[in-house]
Coordinates of C-alpha atoms in Angstrom, one line a residue:
Chain L
M13 CA 0.0 0.0 0.0
V14 CA 1.0 3.6 -0.6
K15 CA -0.2 6.0 1.9
V16 CA -1.4 9.3 0.4
L17 CA -1.9 12.5 2.5
F18 CA -3.7 15.6 1.4
F19 CA -3.0 18.9 3.3
G20 CA -4.7 22.2 3.8
I21 CA -7.2 23.2 1.1
L22 CA -6.5 20.0 -0.8
S23 CA -8.1 18.0 1.9
S24 CA -11.2 20.2 1.5
K25 CA -11.2 19.8 -2.3
T26 CA -10.8 16.0 -2.2
G27 CA -12.9 15.6 0.9
C28 CA -10.1 13.4 2.1
K29 CA -7.1 13.8 4.4
E30 CA -5.6 10.4 4.0
T31 CA -6.1 7.5 1.7
E32 CA -4.3 4.4 0.3
V33 CA -3.4 3.3 -3.2
E34 CA -2.6 -0.3 -4.0
L35 CA 0.5 -0.6 -6.3
G36 CA 1.3 -4.2 -5.6
S37 CA 4.8 -4.7 -6.8
R38 CA 4.6 -2.0 -9.5
E39 CA 6.9 0.9 -9.4
V40 CA 5.7 4.0 -11.1
E41 CA 6.9 7.6 -11.7
L42 CA 5.2 10.2 -9.6
S43 CA 3.6 11.7 -12.8
V44 CA 1.8 8.5 -13.4
F45 CA 0.9 8.0 -9.8
M46 CA -0.7 11.5 -9.7
G47 CA -2.5 10.9 -13.0
D48 CA -4.2 7.8 -11.5
L49 CA -5.0 9.6 -8.3
R50 CA -6.7 12.4 -10.3
E51 CA -9.0 9.7 -11.8
R52 CA -10.2 9.0 -8.2
F53 CA -10.2 12.6 -7.0
K54 CA -11.6 14.7 -9.8
D55 CA -11.2 17.9 -7.8
L56 CA -7.5 17.5 -7.2
P57 CA -5.8 20.4 -9.0
K58 CA -3.3 19.6 -11.8
A59 CA -0.4 21.2 -10.0
A60 CA 0.4 21.0 -6.3
Y61 CA 2.8 23.5 -4.5
M62 CA 4.9 20.6 -3.3
I63 CA 4.7 16.8 -3.4
A64 CA 6.9 14.8 -1.0
V65 CA 7.6 11.1 -1.1
N66 CA 8.7 9.8 2.2
K67 CA 8.9 13.3 3.6
E68 CA 11.4 14.4 0.9
Q69 CA 10.5 16.9 -1.8
A70 CA 9.9 14.9 -5.0
T71 CA 9.8 15.6 -8.7
L72 CA 7.5 14.1 -11.3
K73 CA 10.2 11.6 -12.1
T74 CA 10.5 10.3 -8.5
I75 CA 9.7 6.6 -8.3
V76 CA 6.8 5.6 -6.1
R77 CA 6.6 2.0 -4.7
D78 CA 4.8 -0.1 -2.1
N79 CA 5.0 1.3 1.5
D80 CA 5.9 4.8 0.4
E81 CA 4.2 7.9 1.8
V82 CA 3.1 10.5 -0.7
A83 CA 2.1 13.9 0.6
I84 CA 0.3 16.4 -1.7
M85 CA 0.6 20.0 -0.4
P86 CA -0.9 23.3 -1.4
P87 CA 1.1 26.5 -0.7
F88 CA 2.2 26.8 3.0
S89 CA 0.7 29.4 5.2
G90 CA 2.7 29.3 8.4
G91 CA 3.7 32.3 10.4
S92 CA 1.6 35.2 11.3
R93 CA 0.0 37.4 8.6
Chain G
M23 CA 14.6 28.0 35.0
N24 CA 11.4 26.3 34.3
E25 CA 12.1 25.1 30.8
K26 CA 9.1 23.6 29.2
V27 CA 10.8 21.2 26.9
T28 CA 8.5 19.7 24.4
P29 CA 9.1 16.7 22.1
F30 CA 11.7 17.4 19.4
S31 CA 13.4 15.3 16.8
K32 CA 16.9 15.4 18.1
G33 CA 18.1 15.4 21.7
G34 CA 20.3 18.1 23.1
L35 CA 20.5 21.9 22.6
E36 CA 20.0 21.8 18.8
G37 CA 16.5 20.4 19.2
I38 CA 15.5 23.0 21.7
K39 CA 16.4 25.7 19.2
V40 CA 13.9 24.5 16.6
R41 CA 10.5 23.6 17.9
I42 CA 6.9 23.0 16.8
Q43 CA 4.6 23.0 19.8
A44 CA 1.0 23.7 21.0
E45 CA 2.1 25.5 24.1
D46 CA 3.0 29.2 24.4
F47 CA 6.7 30.1 24.7
S48 CA 8.7 32.5 26.8
M49 CA 10.4 35.2 24.8
E50 CA 12.8 36.0 27.6
E51 CA 13.8 32.4 27.9
E52 CA 14.4 32.0 24.1
V53 CA 16.4 35.2 23.9
E54 CA 18.5 34.5 27.0
R55 CA 19.3 31.0 25.8
L56 CA 20.8 32.4 22.7
R57 CA 22.5 35.3 24.4
A58 CA 24.1 33.0 27.0
S59 CA 25.5 30.8 24.3
S60 CA 28.4 33.1 23.6
K61 CA 30.2 36.1 25.1
K62 CA 30.5 37.4 21.6
V63 CA 26.8 38.2 21.3
G64 CA 26.4 41.9 20.9
A65 CA 23.0 42.0 19.2
V66 CA 19.9 39.9 19.4
V67 CA 16.9 40.5 17.1
A68 CA 13.7 38.8 17.8
F69 CA 10.6 38.6 15.6
L70 CA 7.3 37.7 17.2
G71 CA 4.3 36.9 15.0
A72 CA 0.9 37.2 16.7
A73 CA -2.6 36.4 15.7
R74 CA -4.2 39.7 15.2
D75 CA -7.8 40.6 15.0
F76 CA -8.7 38.3 12.2
S77 CA -11.7 39.4 10.4
E78 CA -11.8 41.4 7.2
G79 CA -15.6 41.6 7.7
K80 CA -15.5 37.8 8.4
N81 CA -16.8 36.1 11.5
V82 CA -13.5 34.4 12.4
K83 CA -13.4 33.2 16.0
A84 CA -10.0 31.5 15.9
I85 CA -7.4 30.1 13.6
E86 CA -5.9 26.7 13.5
F87 CA -2.5 25.6 12.3
E88 CA -1.8 22.1 10.9
E89 CA 1.7 20.8 10.2
Y90 CA 2.9 17.9 8.2
K91 CA 4.3 16.1 11.2
G92 CA 7.9 14.9 10.7
M93 CA 8.4 17.1 7.6
A94 CA 7.7 20.5 9.2
L95 CA 10.3 20.1 11.9
K96 CA 12.8 18.9 9.5
A97 CA 12.1 21.9 7.3
L98 CA 12.5 24.2 10.3
E99 CA 15.9 22.6 11.1
E100 CA 17.0 23.1 7.5
L101 CA 15.8 26.7 7.6
R102 CA 17.9 27.3 10.8
N103 CA 21.0 25.8 9.2
D104 CA 20.5 27.8 6.0
T105 CA 20.1 31.0 8.0
M106 CA 23.3 30.4 10.0
K107 CA 25.2 29.6 6.8
R108 CA 23.9 32.6 4.9
F109 CA 24.4 35.3 7.6
D110 CA 27.2 36.2 10.0
V111 CA 25.2 35.1 13.1
L112 CA 26.2 33.2 16.2
D113 CA 22.9 31.4 16.8
V114 CA 19.3 31.2 15.6
S115 CA 16.2 29.7 17.2
I116 CA 12.8 29.2 15.8
V117 CA 9.5 28.2 17.5
H118 CA 6.2 27.8 15.7
R119 CA 3.0 27.0 17.5
I120 CA 0.3 24.8 16.1
N121 CA -3.4 24.0 16.8
R122 CA -6.0 26.5 17.8
M123 CA -5.1 30.2 18.3
E124 CA -7.2 33.1 19.3
P125 CA -6.6 36.8 18.6
G126 CA -3.7 38.1 20.6
D127 CA -2.0 34.6 20.8
R128 CA 1.6 34.3 19.8
I129 CA 2.2 32.2 16.8
V130 CA 5.9 32.2 15.9
L131 CA 9.2 33.4 17.3
I132 CA 12.5 33.8 15.5
V133 CA 15.6 34.9 17.4
A134 CA 18.9 35.7 15.8
A135 CA 22.1 36.5 17.8
S136 CA 25.2 38.1 16.3
M137 CA 28.2 40.2 17.1
H138 CA 27.0 43.1 15.0
R139 CA 23.4 44.1 14.7
K140 CA 23.0 44.2 10.9
A141 CA 23.5 40.5 10.5
A142 CA 20.9 39.7 13.2
F143 CA 18.3 42.0 11.5
E144 CA 18.9 40.5 8.1
A145 CA 18.9 36.9 9.3
C146 CA 15.7 37.3 11.3
E147 CA 13.8 38.9 8.5
W148 CA 15.1 36.4 5.9
C149 CA 14.2 33.5 8.2
I150 CA 10.5 34.5 8.6
D151 CA 10.2 35.2 4.9
R152 CA 11.6 31.9 4.0
L153 CA 9.6 30.0 6.7
K154 CA 6.5 30.8 4.8
E155 CA 7.8 29.2 1.6
T156 CA 9.6 26.2 3.0
V157 CA 7.8 24.9 6.1
P158 CA 4.7 22.7 5.6
I159 CA 2.3 24.3 7.9
W160 CA -1.2 25.5 6.9
K161 CA -3.7 27.8 8.6
K162 CA -7.4 27.6 8.6
E163 CA -10.0 30.0 9.9
I164 CA -12.7 28.8 12.3
T165 CA -16.1 30.4 11.8
P166 CA -19.6 29.6 13.0
E167 CA -20.3 28.6 9.3
G168 CA -17.5 26.2 9.2
D169 CA -13.7 26.1 8.7
S170 CA -11.9 27.4 5.7
W171 CA -8.2 27.1 4.6
V172 CA -6.4 30.4 4.2
A173 CA -4.5 31.2 1.0
P174 CA -0.9 32.1 1.8
H175 CA 0.1 35.7 2.1
P176 CA 3.6 37.1 1.8
Chain P
M11 CA 2.8 42.3 37.1
N12 CA 5.8 43.6 39.0
E13 CA 6.4 46.7 36.9
K14 CA 9.6 48.4 37.9
V15 CA 8.7 51.9 37.1
T16 CA 11.6 54.3 37.1
P17 CA 11.6 58.1 37.0
F18 CA 10.6 59.4 33.7
S19 CA 9.8 62.8 32.3
K20 CA 6.1 62.5 31.6
G21 CA 3.5 60.6 33.6
G22 CA 1.4 57.9 32.1
L23 CA 2.1 55.3 29.5
E24 CA 4.0 57.5 27.1
G25 CA 6.8 57.9 29.7
I26 CA 7.0 54.2 30.3
K27 CA 7.7 53.6 26.6
V28 CA 10.9 55.7 26.6
R29 CA 13.2 55.2 29.5
I30 CA 16.8 55.8 30.6
Q31 CA 17.6 53.7 33.7
A32 CA 20.3 52.0 35.6
E33 CA 18.3 48.8 36.3
D34 CA 18.0 45.9 34.0
F35 CA 14.7 45.5 32.1
S36 CA 12.4 42.6 31.2
M37 CA 12.1 41.9 27.5
E38 CA 8.9 40.0 28.0
E39 CA 7.3 42.9 29.8
E40 CA 8.3 45.4 27.2
V41 CA 7.1 43.3 24.3
E42 CA 3.9 42.4 26.0
R43 CA 3.1 46.0 26.9
L44 CA 3.4 46.9 23.2
R45 CA 1.5 43.9 22.0
A46 CA -1.3 44.4 24.4
S47 CA -1.8 48.0 23.2
S48 CA -3.7 47.0 20.1
K49 CA -5.5 44.0 18.7
K50 CA -4.1 45.0 15.4
V51 CA -0.6 44.0 16.3
G52 CA 0.5 41.1 14.0
A53 CA 4.3 41.6 14.3
V54 CA 6.7 42.7 17.0
V55 CA 10.4 43.1 16.3
A56 CA 12.7 43.6 19.2
F57 CA 16.4 44.6 19.1
L58 CA 18.5 43.9 22.2
G59 CA 22.0 45.3 22.4
A60 CA 24.3 43.7 24.9
A61 CA 27.8 44.3 26.2
R62 CA 29.9 41.7 24.6
D63 CA 33.3 40.5 25.6
F64 CA 35.0 44.0 25.3
S65 CA 38.6 43.5 24.7
E66 CA 40.4 43.9 21.5
G67 CA 43.6 43.0 23.3
K68 CA 42.6 45.6 25.9
N69 CA 42.2 45.0 29.6
V70 CA 38.6 46.3 29.8
K71 CA 36.8 45.2 33.0
A72 CA 33.6 47.1 32.4
I73 CA 32.0 49.9 30.5
E74 CA 30.1 52.9 31.7
F75 CA 27.4 55.0 30.1
E76 CA 26.9 58.7 30.9
E77 CA 23.9 60.7 29.7
Y78 CA 23.2 64.4 29.4
K79 CA 20.4 64.2 31.9
G80 CA 17.3 66.0 30.7
M81 CA 18.4 66.1 27.1
A82 CA 19.0 62.4 26.5
L83 CA 15.5 61.4 27.5
K84 CA 14.0 64.2 25.3
A85 CA 16.1 63.0 22.4
L86 CA 14.8 59.4 23.0
E87 CA 11.2 60.7 23.0
E88 CA 11.8 62.6 19.7
L89 CA 13.4 59.5 18.3
R90 CA 10.3 57.5 19.2
N91 CA 8.0 60.1 17.6
D92 CA 10.1 60.2 14.5
T93 CA 10.1 56.5 14.2
M94 CA 6.3 56.3 14.6
K95 CA 5.8 59.0 11.9
R96 CA 8.2 57.5 9.5
F97 CA 7.0 53.9 9.5
D98 CA 3.7 52.1 9.5
V99 CA 4.0 51.0 13.1
L100 CA 1.4 50.9 15.9
D101 CA 3.8 51.5 18.8
V102 CA 7.5 51.7 19.7
S103 CA 9.4 51.6 22.9
I104 CA 13.0 52.3 23.8
V105 CA 14.9 51.6 27.0
H106 CA 18.6 52.5 27.4
R107 CA 20.5 51.7 30.5
I108 CA 23.3 53.9 32.0
N109 CA 26.1 53.6 34.5
R110 CA 28.3 50.6 34.9
M111 CA 27.9 47.5 32.7
E112 CA 29.8 44.2 32.5
P113 CA 30.2 41.7 29.7
G114 CA 26.9 40.0 29.0
D115 CA 24.8 42.9 30.5
R116 CA 21.9 44.2 28.4
I117 CA 22.3 47.8 27.3
V118 CA 19.5 48.8 25.1
L119 CA 16.1 47.5 23.9
I120 CA 14.0 48.7 21.1
V121 CA 10.7 47.2 20.4
A122 CA 8.4 48.0 17.4
A123 CA 4.9 46.7 16.9
S124 CA 3.0 46.8 13.6
M125 CA 0.3 45.1 11.6
H126 CA 2.7 43.7 9.0
R127 CA 6.3 42.6 9.8
K128 CA 8.2 44.7 7.2
A129 CA 7.4 48.0 9.0
A130 CA 8.4 46.6 12.4
F131 CA 11.8 45.4 11.0
E132 CA 12.5 48.7 9.3
A133 CA 11.4 50.8 12.2
C134 CA 13.4 48.9 14.7
E135 CA 16.6 49.0 12.7
W136 CA 16.2 52.6 11.8
C137 CA 15.6 53.5 15.4
I138 CA 18.8 51.9 16.7
D139 CA 20.9 53.4 13.9
R140 CA 19.4 56.8 14.6
L141 CA 19.8 56.5 18.4
K142 CA 23.5 56.5 18.0
E143 CA 23.4 59.8 16.1
T144 CA 20.8 61.7 18.1
V145 CA 20.9 60.7 21.7
P146 CA 23.5 62.3 24.0
I147 CA 24.9 59.2 25.7
W148 CA 28.6 58.4 25.9
K149 CA 30.5 55.3 26.7
K150 CA 33.8 54.8 28.5
E151 CA 35.9 51.8 29.1
I152 CA 37.0 51.0 32.6
T153 CA 40.5 49.5 32.8
P154 CA 43.0 49.0 35.6
E155 CA 45.1 51.7 34.0
G156 CA 42.2 54.2 34.1
D157 CA 39.1 55.1 32.2
S158 CA 38.9 56.0 28.5
W159 CA 36.1 57.4 26.4
V160 CA 35.1 55.3 23.4
A161 CA 35.0 56.8 19.9
P162 CA 31.6 56.1 18.3
H163 CA 31.1 53.2 16.0
P164 CA 28.4 52.8 13.5
Chain R
M26 CA 26.5 83.0 35.3
V27 CA 26.4 80.7 32.4
K28 CA 26.8 77.0 33.2
V29 CA 29.1 75.1 30.9
L30 CA 29.1 71.3 30.6
F31 CA 31.7 69.2 28.9
F32 CA 30.7 65.6 28.0
G33 CA 32.6 62.4 27.1
I34 CA 36.1 62.8 25.7
L35 CA 35.8 66.6 26.0
S36 CA 35.7 66.4 29.7
S37 CA 39.0 64.4 29.6
K38 CA 40.5 66.9 27.1
T39 CA 39.6 69.9 29.2
G40 CA 40.1 68.2 32.5
C41 CA 36.7 69.6 33.4
K42 CA 33.1 68.4 33.5
E43 CA 31.3 71.6 34.5
T44 CA 32.4 75.2 34.8
E45 CA 30.9 78.7 34.9
V46 CA 31.3 81.7 32.7
E47 CA 30.5 85.2 33.8
L48 CA 28.7 87.2 31.1
G49 CA 27.0 89.8 33.3
S50 CA 24.3 91.4 31.2
R51 CA 26.1 90.8 27.9
E52 CA 24.5 88.7 25.3
V53 CA 26.8 87.0 22.8
E54 CA 26.6 84.7 19.9
L55 CA 27.6 81.2 20.6
S56 CA 30.6 81.5 18.2
V57 CA 32.0 84.3 20.3
F58 CA 31.2 82.4 23.5
M59 CA 33.1 79.4 22.2
G60 CA 36.0 81.5 21.1
D61 CA 36.4 82.9 24.7
L62 CA 36.0 79.5 26.2
R63 CA 38.8 78.1 24.0
E64 CA 41.1 80.8 25.5
R65 CA 40.5 79.2 28.8
F66 CA 40.5 75.6 27.6
K67 CA 43.3 75.3 25.1
D68 CA 42.6 71.7 24.4
L69 CA 39.0 72.2 23.5
P70 CA 38.7 71.2 19.8
K71 CA 37.6 73.8 17.3
A72 CA 34.4 71.8 16.4
A73 CA 32.1 69.9 18.6
Y74 CA 29.6 67.3 17.4
M75 CA 26.8 69.2 19.0
I76 CA 26.4 72.2 21.2
A77 CA 23.2 72.7 23.1
V78 CA 21.9 75.8 24.8
N79 CA 19.4 75.1 27.5
K80 CA 19.1 71.5 26.2
E81 CA 18.2 72.6 22.7
Q82 CA 20.6 72.0 19.8
A83 CA 22.2 75.4 19.0
T84 CA 24.0 77.0 16.0
L85 CA 26.9 79.3 16.1
K86 CA 24.4 82.2 15.8
T87 CA 22.4 81.2 18.9
I88 CA 22.5 83.9 21.6
V89 CA 23.9 83.0 25.0
R90 CA 23.0 85.0 28.0
D91 CA 23.1 84.9 31.8
N92 CA 21.6 81.8 33.4
D93 CA 21.9 79.8 30.2
E94 CA 23.3 76.2 30.2
V95 CA 25.7 75.5 27.4
A96 CA 26.6 71.8 26.8
I97 CA 29.5 70.9 24.5
M98 CA 29.3 67.4 23.2
P99 CA 31.5 65.0 21.3
P100 CA 30.0 62.3 19.0
F101 CA 27.5 60.1 20.9
S102 CA 28.3 56.5 21.6
G103 CA 25.1 55.1 23.0
G104 CA 23.8 51.6 22.2
S105 CA 25.8 48.5 22.0
R106 CA 28.6 48.0 19.6

């Protein structure tokens, strides 16, 4: 299983904070993984501010495999105004 | 000294200097910790970010911060390291609170200590600017009609 | 609240926000005073100047500050007013200590509160730069061989 | 009497922190007053960083009269380094 996390406004848009994706023994590039995910979550925007795989910033070429954690993040809004 | 030490990723002093916590912090304590770290400290600049009266015509009762646990603290640690590399400072500490906050509550504190004041001013300002870009923390507004995520502001 | 109020030229809160005193000050108290003054405060920037390890090969045991009494406080008040006019800040406070100070002692504190952080950073830095030019206070070094006045540094 | 104050390094140079000058009923411009003072204090530099009359910054044209306070000041050195 790949654990998928949606943060901030993306959890509102998808109506989901955390979900799982079954990859089995497949290894896919993040671009493919995201394409599949958008099939399930129609309201997930095309581009995220940052995507992390296993808590490291990823690129669309990053390989995703079983037991990974994929976090999909909108722009940050820490700090005070 | 009544140090309220909260969980942090690394043990020792390093961890204390970068924290994400629900509890409030003591500004005096944070500043003194940095100042006491070296006799060379001639200047300390502290930035305190507070939750101000929220509404722009909205019925906002409180705000709430959510972090990506595990990644946010790591990003703060990197931010501290980058700041110390980039500026001629002796030490830097960063504390960011999470969870629910009401108007007047203190949200974030950044302290930079240096020999000469210019470096401390620059480091402190750069650090808070950068925090907003690199640390996975998100804010939402709590209203009677429901919660809504806040778009980032510079 | 254990406010250590020292003599100041005007009564009331204004006077508290600009002080020249021998005693140490509480950073937390100064910051909270400013922050509590308005619900609009979103950012507070504080500059703390400390006496660092003096020597550049010299045998300096302590430093001592002398003010032109009556004029120094007036100059600080004008400095505060100028800062508040020049920058989009909600409040500013300035405390400068005089008399004898040893390494590690805190000398000067400037706090600026604003809605947005940029103004507080700018105001605080401008204010300490300007203090050195406009406030009649002089520093001397105390050594076993005698005292010597210090030439100003930027 | 006019009270005269020397601050900082100027008190070392003149060997004096405070002195008095008798003007009687005369009123003189600060430039003249300073010229006379330099007769008495040979080590007083030609230019001061600031001169105040009655705690207000003065110019060489400022009039000095009986009961005034004249403060002669070198560059300030407040704040930390």
